[in-house]
mmCIF file of C-alpha atoms in Angstrom:
data_model
loop_
_atom_site.group_PDB
_atom_site.id
_atom_site.type_symbol
_atom_site.label_atom_id
_atom_site.label_comp_id
_atom_site.label_asym_id
_atom_site.label_seq_id
_atom_site.Cartn_x
_atom_site.Cartn_y
_atom_site.Cartn_z
ATOM 1 C CA MET J 1 -5.066 -9.101 3.582
ATOM 2 C CA GLU J 2 -1.835 -8.500 5.457
ATOM 3 C CA SER J 3 -1.955 -6.804 8.847
ATOM 4 C CA ARG J 4 0.130 -3.775 7.752
ATOM 5 C CA LYS J 5 -2.417 -2.927 5.055
ATOM 6 C CA VAL J 6 -5.279 -3.312 7.550
ATOM 7 C CA VAL J 7 -3.515 -0.903 9.934
ATOM 8 C CA ASP J 8 -3.038 1.585 7.071
ATOM 9 C CA ILE J 9 -6.720 1.356 6.131
ATOM 10 C CA VAL J 10 -7.857 1.851 9.748
ATOM 11 C CA LEU J 11 -5.470 4.815 10.110
ATOM 12 C CA GLY J 12 -6.889 6.246 6.877
ATOM 13 C CA ILE J 13 -10.458 5.841 8.092
ATOM 14 C CA VAL J 14 -9.704 7.528 11.424
ATOM 15 C CA VAL J 15 -7.667 10.417 10.013
ATOM 16 C CA MET J 16 -9.715 11.188 6.908
ATOM 17 C CA GLY J 17 -13.000 10.592 8.756
ATOM 18 C CA THR J 18 -11.905 13.216 11.276
ATOM 19 C CA VAL J 19 -10.971 15.619 8.488
ATOM 20 C CA GLY J 20 -14.325 14.963 6.797
ATOM 21 C CA THR J 21 -16.093 15.724 10.066
ATOM 22 C CA LEU J 22 -14.164 18.982 10.448
ATOM 23 C CA ILE J 23 -15.007 19.992 6.884
ATOM 24 C CA GLY J 24 -18.646 19.018 7.414
ATOM 25 C CA THR J 25 -18.766 21.198 10.527
ATOM 26 C CA THR J 26 -17.528 24.132 8.476
ATOM 27 C CA MET J 27 -19.931 23.508 5.587
ATOM 28 C CA GLY J 28 -23.032 23.144 7.717
ATOM 29 C CA GLY J 29 -25.363 20.485 9.031
ATOM 30 C CA GLY J 30 -26.940 19.356 5.753
ATOM 31 C CA LEU J 31 -23.632 18.525 4.108
ATOM 32 C CA MET J 32 -22.061 16.930 7.187
ATOM 33 C CA PRO J 33 -22.966 13.320 6.231
ATOM 34 C CA VAL J 34 -21.630 13.826 2.695
ATOM 35 C CA ALA J 35 -18.333 15.246 3.970
ATOM 36 C CA ILE J 36 -17.944 12.408 6.478
ATOM 37 C CA PHE J 37 -18.690 9.769 3.836
ATOM 38 C CA VAL J 38 -16.218 11.290 1.369
ATOM 39 C CA GLY J 39 -13.579 11.489 4.123
ATOM 40 C CA LEU J 40 -14.102 7.851 5.071
ATOM 41 C CA ALA J 41 -13.990 6.709 1.444
ATOM 42 C CA LEU J 42 -10.790 8.659 0.811
ATOM 43 C CA GLY J 43 -9.321 7.194 3.993
ATOM 44 C CA VAL J 44 -9.975 3.646 2.804
ATOM 45 C CA VAL J 45 -8.429 4.355 -0.614
ATOM 46 C CA ILE J 46 -5.372 6.159 0.769
ATOM 47 C CA GLY J 47 -4.860 3.462 3.398
ATOM 48 C CA PHE J 48 -5.247 0.702 0.814
ATOM 49 C CA LEU J 49 -2.639 2.375 -1.398
ATOM 50 C CA GLY J 50 -0.210 2.581 1.529
ATOM 51 C CA GLY J 51 -0.191 6.322 2.203
ATOM 52 C CA ARG J 52 0.972 6.021 5.806
ATOM 53 C CA ARG J 53 3.384 8.995 5.652
ATOM 54 C CA PHE J 54 0.655 11.156 4.144
ATOM 55 C CA LEU J 55 -1.874 10.151 6.797
ATOM 56 C CA VAL J 56 0.580 10.729 9.641
ATOM 57 C CA SER J 57 1.378 14.205 8.296
ATOM 58 C CA ILE J 58 -2.345 15.022 8.245
ATOM 59 C CA LEU J 59 -2.736 13.668 11.772
ATOM 60 C CA VAL J 60 0.168 15.772 13.056
ATOM 61 C CA GLY J 61 -1.224 18.841 11.253
ATOM 62 C CA THR J 62 -4.686 18.298 12.711
ATOM 63 C CA VAL J 63 -3.461 17.956 16.277
ATOM 64 C CA SER J 64 -0.940 20.803 16.113
ATOM 65 C CA GLY J 65 -3.411 23.117 14.327
ATOM 66 C CA GLY J 66 -6.091 22.381 16.916
ATOM 67 C CA LEU J 67 -3.685 22.986 19.797
ATOM 68 C CA LEU J 68 -2.417 26.215 18.281
ATOM 69 C CA ALA J 69 -5.959 27.487 17.691
ATOM 70 C CA TRP J 70 -6.912 26.546 21.243
ATOM 71 C CA LEU J 71 -3.957 28.461 22.667
ATOM 72 C CA MET J 72 -4.459 31.516 20.458
ATOM 73 C CA ALA J 73 -8.240 31.801 19.999
ATOM 74 C CA GLY J 74 -9.807 29.620 22.666
ATOM 75 C CA ALA J 75 -11.780 26.410 22.667
ATOM 76 C CA ASP J 76 -14.429 27.782 20.279
ATOM 77 C CA ARG J 77 -12.013 27.722 17.357
ATOM 78 C CA ILE J 78 -10.265 24.388 17.838
ATOM 79 C CA TRP J 79 -12.101 22.837 14.877
ATOM 80 C CA VAL J 80 -11.043 25.688 12.561
ATOM 81 C CA GLY J 81 -7.388 25.315 13.525
ATOM 82 C CA ALA J 82 -7.584 21.536 13.273
ATOM 83 C CA GLY J 83 -9.066 21.753 9.782
ATOM 84 C CA ALA J 84 -6.481 24.247 8.612
ATOM 85 C CA GLY J 85 -3.720 22.192 10.220
ATOM 86 C CA ALA J 86 -4.948 19.068 8.437
ATOM 87 C CA ALA J 87 -4.826 20.877 5.106
ATOM 88 C CA MET J 88 -1.307 22.160 5.754
ATOM 89 C CA GLY J 89 -0.209 18.772 7.056
ATOM 90 C CA GLY J 90 -1.484 17.094 3.881
ATOM 91 C CA PHE J 91 0.253 19.630 1.673
ATOM 92 C CA LEU J 92 3.541 19.327 3.537
ATOM 93 C CA GLY J 93 3.215 15.540 3.638
ATOM 94 C CA VAL J 94 2.948 15.355 -0.142
ATOM 95 C CA GLN J 95 5.940 17.666 -0.592
ATOM 96 C CA ILE J 96 8.104 15.769 1.907
ATOM 97 C CA SER J 97 7.124 12.445 0.359
ATOM 98 C CA MET J 98 8.101 13.701 -3.090
ATOM 99 C CA LEU J 99 11.455 14.925 -1.801
ATOM 100 C CA LEU J 100 12.138 11.604 -0.082
ATOM 101 C CA ASP J 101 11.261 9.718 -3.270
ATOM 102 C CA VAL J 102 13.576 11.933 -5.353
ATOM 103 C CA ARG J 103 16.367 11.422 -2.833
ATOM 104 C CA ALA J 104 15.884 7.647 -2.895
ATOM 105 C CA ALA J 105 15.901 7.638 -6.716
ATOM 106 C CA LYS J 106 19.132 9.651 -6.824
ATOM 107 C CA LYS J 107 20.739 7.337 -4.284
ATOM 108 C CA ALA J 108 19.681 4.248 -6.264
ATOM 109 C CA ALA J 109 20.987 5.771 -9.502
ATOM 110 C CA ALA J 110 24.324 6.618 -7.863
ATOM 111 C CA GLU J 111 24.657 3.075 -6.484
ATOM 112 C CA GLN J 112 23.810 1.567 -9.862
ATOM 113 C CA ALA J 113 26.327 3.828 -11.624
ATOM 114 C CA GLY J 114 28.969 2.809 -9.079
ATOM 115 C CA THR J 115 28.383 -0.908 -9.627
ATOM 116 C CA SER J 116 28.187 -0.682 -13.405
ATOM 117 C CA SER J 117 31.473 1.223 -13.722
ATOM 118 C CA SER J 118 33.391 -1.305 -11.571
#
């Protein structure tokens, strides 16, 4: 396996494992292992598929949400802000990725139309 894919998988495990832990904390002690396992499994799959932009957006959302919650509500609520930030980061990451893909497709179509008309 190439090293870039291994880095993506490790990033997926770290990011989604953290999100699974945050969700497990919210759901309660009995479901914590299930949430962590699902987060780790999703991290491996997303990393294997090459979802680096998506994982980075979740990571940025987690950190910024946790910091914002810490500043506004205190240290007791960091995990709530981090979980909400991860959700928003994932949502925004998907939207930004779609927009970048559409832009790249339009650019490729314009270049192909320019070469075919010459």
